[in-house]
Amino acid sequence: MDKSLKIYIAGHKGMVGSAVVRNLRANGYTNIVTHPRAVLDLIDQRSVKNFLKYENPDVVVDCAAKVGGIHSNNVYRADFIYNNLQIQNNLIHYSSLYSIKKLLFLGSVCIYPKFTDQPIREEYLLRSPLEPTNEPYAIAKIAGIKMCESYYKQYGNNFFSVMPANLYGPNDNFHPENSHVLPALIRRFHEAKEAKQSAVTVWGTGEAMREFMHVDDLADACVHVLENVSANQIYDQGISQLNIGTGEEISIKNLAHLIAKVVGYTGEIKFDLTKPDGTLRRVLDNERLHKLGWKHRISLEEGIKNTYNWYLENIDSLRSV
């Protein structure tokens, strides 16, 4: 891929978008376009239409989304489905209308059925019902995947989707109620250590298994895919999206103990059995990605240390959230 191509990163302030920007710059890409929400509202159709028409980037990477953990997905269901549908509909449709050369759409592992064979292969999409707590978000993301596929099949657009495992890293959301499990636990254990609390309570039984990927690994995979993959290589295999993960999994219980170790919290860890576990096991099959020449590099413990250090460096601003 030509290093001078104009690449627009939607959602560049978020955890994923900022990591993709860092990786592109580190790899010599010089024409990266970003706009804050105050300048470009991706939910507003007219704003997106005018931006893509007049800015005319060569590549669009859609990292923009409303995201959250089990609690926020379950409570703010209308917000999750509406905002995500609007963002992706605008970006995908007008990227087609104004002949964007390539579009990469980022989804989430939660698009896959609640009960399915493990590890999860790409072809398992839509085989059975979704996890109810995040169904609105997952449905929106599935619509984006199928939209990219449909625009390829009808118009020949080089649009396709990648599905990351559970992500964490710098610029993550550390809100005590609306964040994903890993950053939420980092904050909870840190604050418990500071307050000298004797115990920390974690939602669920702790038995659920999850795969976690550092966002810098995801960004590196996305750039690798942009440089080496075209839409036909995805769709000609009879699949609609490409998995991006580590293939390694850990129980929430063991994750909690690992985070406590990194943070330096030595109190008791309790589990609230009245709270939901979500899907009991979720790990991606990454065989296709490995065949394309990419594998992750950052171990979970190394990644948690990196993320905790970032949290400490930004703690003053995060405490206000």
Short mmCIF file of C-alpha atoms in Angstrom, two decimals:
data_model
loop_
_atom_site.label_atom_id
_atom_site.label_comp_id
_atom_site.label_asym_id
_atom_site.label_seq_id
_atom_site.Cartn_x
_atom_site.Cartn_y
_atom_site.Cartn_z
CA MET A 1 0.00 0.00 0.00
CA ASP A 2 1.37 3.40 -1.02
CA LYS A 3 2.61 5.30 2.06
CA SER A 4 1.26 8.57 0.64
CA LEU A 5 -2.36 7.37 0.39
CA LYS A 6 -4.84 9.55 2.25
CA ILE A 7 -6.21 7.43 5.11
CA TYR A 8 -9.16 8.58 7.21
CA ILE A 9 -9.43 7.06 10.69
CA ALA A 10 -12.96 7.32 12.08
CA GLY A 11 -12.90 7.31 15.88
CA HIS A 12 -9.25 8.34 16.15
CA LYS A 13 -9.65 9.53 19.76
CA GLY A 14 -10.79 6.11 20.98
CA MET A 15 -8.66 3.21 22.13
CA VAL A 16 -8.68 1.42 18.76
CA GLY A 17 -8.52 4.45 16.49
CA SER A 18 -5.63 6.05 18.38
CA ALA A 19 -3.69 2.77 18.23
CA VAL A 20 -4.24 2.49 14.46
CA VAL A 21 -3.02 6.07 14.00
CA ARG A 22 0.11 5.33 16.06
CA ASN A 23 0.86 2.21 14.05
CA LEU A 24 0.33 3.87 10.67
CA ARG A 25 2.66 6.72 11.59
CA ALA A 26 5.27 4.31 12.92
CA ASN A 27 5.11 2.48 9.58
CA GLY A 28 5.73 5.62 7.53
CA TYR A 29 2.21 6.65 6.49
CA THR A 30 2.18 10.43 6.31
CA ASN A 31 -1.26 11.41 5.00
CA ILE A 32 -3.53 10.47 7.89
CA VAL A 33 -6.82 12.37 8.25
CA THR A 34 -8.60 12.74 11.60
CA HIS A 35 -11.45 14.97 12.75
CA PRO A 36 -12.85 15.35 16.28
CA ARG A 37 -16.57 14.86 16.93
CA ALA A 38 -17.06 18.62 17.29
CA VAL A 39 -15.97 19.03 13.65
CA LEU A 40 -17.40 15.83 12.13
CA ASP A 41 -20.44 14.18 13.73
CA LEU A 42 -20.49 10.66 12.30
CA ILE A 43 -24.11 10.18 13.36
CA ASP A 44 -25.14 13.10 11.13
CA GLN A 45 -25.70 11.96 7.55
CA ARG A 46 -25.11 15.35 5.93
CA SER A 47 -21.82 15.86 7.80
CA VAL A 48 -20.44 12.49 6.71
CA LYS A 49 -21.62 12.96 3.13
CA ASN A 50 -19.96 16.35 2.79
CA PHE A 51 -16.76 15.20 4.49
CA LEU A 52 -16.24 12.18 2.22
CA LYS A 53 -17.21 14.15 -0.87
CA TYR A 54 -14.77 17.01 -0.35
CA GLU A 55 -11.98 15.35 1.67
CA ASN A 56 -12.05 12.29 -0.63
CA PRO A 57 -9.69 9.93 1.26
CA ASP A 58 -8.30 6.84 -0.47
CA VAL A 59 -8.89 4.57 2.54
CA VAL A 60 -11.41 4.66 5.39
CA VAL A 61 -10.84 2.72 8.62
CA ASP A 62 -14.02 2.65 10.71
CA CYS A 63 -12.95 2.42 14.36
CA ALA A 64 -15.82 4.62 15.53
CA ALA A 65 -18.43 3.01 17.77
CA LYS A 66 -20.37 3.34 20.98
CA VAL A 67 -18.94 0.59 23.19
CA GLY A 68 -19.26 -0.60 26.80
CA GLY A 69 -19.37 -3.58 29.14
CA ILE A 70 -22.20 -5.91 30.18
CA HIS A 71 -23.92 -3.28 32.34
CA SER A 72 -24.02 -0.44 29.81
CA ASN A 73 -24.86 -2.75 26.88
CA ASN A 74 -27.82 -4.11 28.81
CA VAL A 75 -29.10 -0.77 30.13
CA TYR A 76 -28.54 1.58 27.16
CA ARG A 77 -29.79 -0.80 24.50
CA ALA A 78 -31.44 1.79 22.26
CA ASP A 79 -28.36 4.02 22.33
CA PHE A 80 -26.10 1.16 21.33
CA ILE A 81 -28.12 0.02 18.34
CA TYR A 82 -29.04 3.51 17.08
CA ASN A 83 -25.62 5.17 17.36
CA ASN A 84 -23.71 2.27 15.84
CA LEU A 85 -26.12 1.80 12.95
CA GLN A 86 -26.03 5.50 12.12
CA ILE A 87 -22.23 5.74 12.17
CA GLN A 88 -21.58 2.72 9.99
CA ASN A 89 -24.46 3.34 7.59
CA ASN A 90 -23.16 6.84 6.87
CA LEU A 91 -19.53 5.83 6.46
CA ILE A 92 -20.12 2.73 4.34
CA HIS A 93 -22.78 4.20 2.05
CA TYR A 94 -20.98 7.44 1.28
CA SER A 95 -17.62 5.70 0.94
CA SER A 96 -19.26 3.71 -1.85
CA LEU A 97 -20.93 6.74 -3.39
CA TYR A 98 -17.65 8.68 -3.54
CA SER A 99 -15.50 5.74 -4.71
CA ILE A 100 -13.28 5.22 -1.67
CA LYS A 101 -10.65 2.66 -2.71
CA LYS A 102 -10.71 0.55 0.47
CA LEU A 103 -12.78 0.48 3.67
CA LEU A 104 -11.97 -1.57 6.75
CA PHE A 105 -14.85 -2.02 9.20
CA LEU A 106 -14.10 -3.10 12.77
CA GLY A 107 -16.64 -5.21 14.60
CA SER A 108 -16.40 -7.22 17.81
CA VAL A 109 -16.21 -10.81 18.98
CA CYS A 110 -19.67 -10.38 20.54
CA ILE A 111 -21.26 -10.71 17.08
CA TYR A 112 -20.97 -14.47 17.39
CA PRO A 113 -23.72 -16.69 18.88
CA LYS A 114 -23.87 -17.17 22.63
CA PHE A 115 -23.63 -20.94 22.29
CA THR A 116 -21.34 -22.07 19.49
CA ASP A 117 -18.38 -24.34 18.90
CA GLN A 118 -15.03 -23.11 20.23
CA PRO A 119 -12.70 -21.74 19.00
CA ILE A 120 -15.09 -19.61 16.95
CA ARG A 121 -14.57 -19.76 13.20
CA GLU A 122 -15.76 -16.99 10.91
CA GLU A 123 -18.45 -19.18 9.34
CA TYR A 124 -20.25 -19.57 12.70
CA LEU A 125 -21.78 -16.10 12.32
CA LEU A 126 -25.62 -16.13 12.53
CA ARG A 127 -25.87 -19.85 13.26
CA SER A 128 -27.81 -19.39 16.52
CA PRO A 129 -29.05 -16.69 18.96
CA LEU A 130 -26.81 -13.96 20.38
CA GLU A 131 -25.95 -13.20 23.99
CA PRO A 132 -29.04 -11.22 25.19
CA THR A 133 -27.13 -8.64 27.25
CA ASN A 134 -25.32 -7.19 24.23
CA GLU A 135 -27.72 -8.14 21.43
CA PRO A 136 -28.46 -4.56 20.22
CA TYR A 137 -24.75 -3.76 19.83
CA ALA A 138 -24.06 -7.10 18.16
CA ILE A 139 -26.95 -6.70 15.72
CA ALA A 140 -25.66 -3.27 14.71
CA LYS A 141 -22.19 -4.68 14.08
CA ILE A 142 -23.56 -7.64 12.12
CA ALA A 143 -25.47 -5.15 9.96
CA GLY A 144 -22.17 -3.35 9.27
CA ILE A 145 -20.46 -6.61 8.30
CA LYS A 146 -23.28 -7.53 5.93
CA MET A 147 -23.39 -3.99 4.55
CA CYS A 148 -19.72 -4.18 3.56
CA GLU A 149 -20.31 -7.59 1.97
CA SER A 150 -23.40 -6.36 0.13
CA TYR A 151 -21.65 -3.28 -1.27
CA TYR A 152 -18.85 -5.54 -2.48
CA LYS A 153 -21.26 -7.96 -4.14
CA GLN A 154 -23.45 -5.29 -5.75
CA TYR A 155 -20.94 -2.54 -6.54
CA GLY A 156 -17.55 -4.23 -6.29
CA ASN A 157 -16.41 -1.98 -3.44
CA ASN A 158 -13.24 -3.11 -1.69
CA PHE A 159 -14.97 -3.04 1.70
CA PHE A 160 -14.54 -5.77 4.32
CA SER A 161 -14.64 -6.40 8.06
CA VAL A 162 -12.37 -7.65 10.81
CA MET A 163 -13.56 -9.01 14.16
CA PRO A 164 -11.23 -8.41 17.11
CA ALA A 165 -11.18 -10.38 20.34
CA ASN A 166 -11.85 -8.51 23.61
CA LEU A 167 -9.54 -5.51 23.56
CA TYR A 168 -7.71 -3.51 26.19
CA GLY A 169 -4.84 -1.01 26.36
CA PRO A 170 -4.02 2.71 26.45
CA ASN A 171 -7.03 5.03 25.99
CA ASP A 172 -9.41 2.34 27.23
CA ASN A 173 -12.57 3.26 29.11
CA PHE A 174 -11.96 2.91 32.87
CA HIS A 175 -15.42 4.00 34.00
CA PRO A 176 -16.41 1.97 37.12
CA GLU A 177 -19.81 0.94 35.66
CA ASN A 178 -19.67 1.33 31.87
CA SER A 179 -16.29 -0.23 31.00
CA HIS A 180 -15.25 -3.72 29.96
CA VAL A 181 -14.04 -6.19 32.54
CA LEU A 182 -10.26 -5.77 32.21
CA PRO A 183 -10.00 -1.96 32.57
CA ALA A 184 -12.77 -1.99 35.19
CA LEU A 185 -10.75 -4.44 37.29
CA ILE A 186 -7.56 -2.41 36.91
CA ARG A 187 -9.34 0.63 38.33
CA ARG A 188 -11.14 -1.35 41.03
CA PHE A 189 -7.99 -3.07 42.30
CA HIS A 190 -5.96 0.14 42.18
CA GLU A 191 -8.56 2.07 44.16
CA ALA A 192 -8.89 -0.82 46.62
CA LYS A 193 -5.11 -0.81 47.12
CA GLU A 194 -5.10 2.96 47.68
CA ALA A 195 -7.99 2.73 50.15
CA LYS A 196 -6.51 -0.37 51.84
CA GLN A 197 -9.75 -2.30 51.30
CA SER A 198 -9.73 -5.86 52.62
CA ALA A 199 -11.70 -7.31 49.67
CA VAL A 200 -12.74 -6.60 46.09
CA THR A 201 -15.91 -8.06 44.54
CA VAL A 202 -15.97 -9.21 40.91
CA TRP A 203 -19.19 -9.79 38.95
CA GLY A 204 -20.23 -13.37 38.20
CA THR A 205 -18.77 -16.74 39.11
CA GLY A 206 -15.35 -16.05 37.62
CA GLU A 207 -15.62 -19.22 35.53
CA ALA A 208 -16.32 -17.52 32.18
CA MET A 209 -13.42 -17.83 29.74
CA ARG A 210 -12.25 -14.90 27.62
CA GLU A 211 -9.59 -14.06 25.05
CA PHE A 212 -7.95 -10.64 25.47
CA MET A 213 -5.87 -8.77 22.92
CA HIS A 214 -3.77 -5.65 23.46
CA VAL A 215 -4.96 -2.84 21.21
CA ASP A 216 -1.47 -2.30 19.78
CA ASP A 217 -1.54 -5.87 18.48
CA LEU A 218 -4.92 -5.21 16.90
CA ALA A 219 -3.65 -2.02 15.26
CA ASP A 220 -0.67 -3.91 13.85
CA ALA A 221 -3.00 -6.60 12.48
CA CYS A 222 -5.26 -3.96 10.91
CA VAL A 223 -2.35 -2.31 9.10
CA HIS A 224 -1.10 -5.73 7.97
CA VAL A 225 -4.56 -6.50 6.60
CA LEU A 226 -4.84 -3.11 4.87
CA GLU A 227 -1.51 -3.73 3.17
CA ASN A 228 -2.04 -7.37 2.20
CA VAL A 229 -5.74 -8.23 1.93
CA SER A 230 -8.55 -7.29 -0.45
CA ALA A 231 -12.27 -7.91 -0.12
CA ASN A 232 -12.35 -10.76 -2.61
CA GLN A 233 -9.88 -12.74 -0.45
CA ILE A 234 -12.45 -12.67 2.35
CA TYR A 235 -15.69 -13.21 0.48
CA ASP A 236 -14.34 -15.84 -1.93
CA GLN A 237 -13.88 -18.11 1.12
CA GLY A 238 -17.62 -17.96 1.81
CA ILE A 239 -17.16 -15.85 4.95
CA SER A 240 -18.19 -12.29 5.77
CA GLN A 241 -15.40 -11.20 8.14
CA LEU A 242 -11.89 -12.00 9.33
CA ASN A 243 -11.10 -12.86 12.97
CA ILE A 244 -8.26 -11.05 14.76
CA GLY A 245 -7.21 -12.47 18.10
CA THR A 246 -4.55 -14.27 20.10
CA GLY A 247 -6.15 -17.70 20.36
CA GLU A 248 -5.29 -17.69 24.08
CA GLU A 249 -7.95 -17.64 26.80
CA ILE A 250 -8.15 -17.09 30.55
CA SER A 251 -10.94 -17.37 33.13
CA ILE A 252 -12.25 -14.16 34.66
CA LYS A 253 -11.15 -15.54 38.04
CA ASN A 254 -7.55 -15.98 36.87
CA LEU A 255 -7.68 -12.63 35.10
CA ALA A 256 -8.72 -10.95 38.36
CA HIS A 257 -5.82 -12.56 40.23
CA LEU A 258 -3.37 -11.56 37.46
CA ILE A 259 -4.54 -7.93 37.52
CA ALA A 260 -4.36 -7.87 41.32
CA LYS A 261 -0.77 -9.11 41.08
CA VAL A 262 0.21 -6.44 38.53
CA VAL A 263 -1.50 -3.69 40.51
CA GLY A 264 -0.08 -4.91 43.81
CA TYR A 265 -3.39 -5.54 45.56
CA THR A 266 -3.09 -8.25 48.23
CA GLY A 267 -6.61 -8.36 49.68
CA GLU A 268 -9.34 -10.98 49.17
CA ILE A 269 -11.10 -11.38 45.81
CA LYS A 270 -14.79 -12.28 46.07
CA PHE A 271 -17.27 -13.17 43.31
CA ASP A 272 -20.87 -11.95 43.21
CA LEU A 273 -22.85 -14.97 42.01
CA THR A 274 -26.01 -12.87 41.55
CA LYS A 275 -24.40 -11.01 38.63
CA PRO A 276 -24.30 -12.38 35.05
CA ASP A 277 -21.26 -14.06 33.54
CA GLY A 278 -22.28 -13.31 29.97
CA THR A 279 -21.19 -15.92 27.43
CA LEU A 280 -19.37 -18.71 29.27
CA ARG A 281 -16.59 -19.20 26.73
CA ARG A 282 -15.43 -17.08 23.82
CA VAL A 283 -12.17 -17.55 21.94
CA LEU A 284 -11.56 -16.90 18.26
CA ASP A 285 -10.12 -19.24 15.68
CA ASN A 286 -7.33 -17.23 14.02
CA GLU A 287 -6.18 -19.77 11.44
CA ARG A 288 -7.06 -17.59 8.46
CA LEU A 289 -5.24 -14.57 9.91
CA HIS A 290 -2.14 -16.67 10.61
CA LYS A 291 -2.14 -17.89 7.01
CA LEU A 292 -2.05 -14.24 5.96
CA GLY A 293 1.24 -13.89 7.82
CA TRP A 294 0.30 -12.19 11.10
CA LYS A 295 0.44 -13.31 14.76
CA HIS A 296 0.14 -11.35 18.00
CA ARG A 297 3.26 -10.35 19.96
CA ILE A 298 2.14 -8.91 23.33
CA SER A 299 1.54 -11.37 26.18
CA LEU A 300 -1.41 -10.77 28.50
CA GLU A 301 0.72 -9.98 31.56
CA GLU A 302 2.96 -7.63 29.57
CA GLY A 303 -0.12 -5.93 28.13
CA ILE A 304 -1.76 -5.49 31.54
CA LYS A 305 1.44 -3.94 32.91
CA ASN A 306 1.54 -1.54 29.96
CA THR A 307 -2.12 -0.64 30.44
CA TYR A 308 -1.76 -0.13 34.20
CA ASN A 309 1.22 2.16 33.65
CA TRP A 310 -0.86 4.20 31.20
CA TYR A 311 -3.68 4.33 33.74
CA LEU A 312 -1.30 5.65 36.42
CA GLU A 313 0.04 8.31 34.04
CA ASN A 314 -3.50 9.49 33.27
CA ILE A 315 -5.17 8.85 36.60
CA ASP A 316 -6.01 12.48 37.37
CA SER A 317 -8.15 12.87 34.25
CA LEU A 318 -9.65 9.40 34.60
CA ARG A 319 -10.77 9.95 38.19
CA SER A 320 -13.14 12.66 36.98
CA VAL A 321 -14.95 10.12 34.81
#
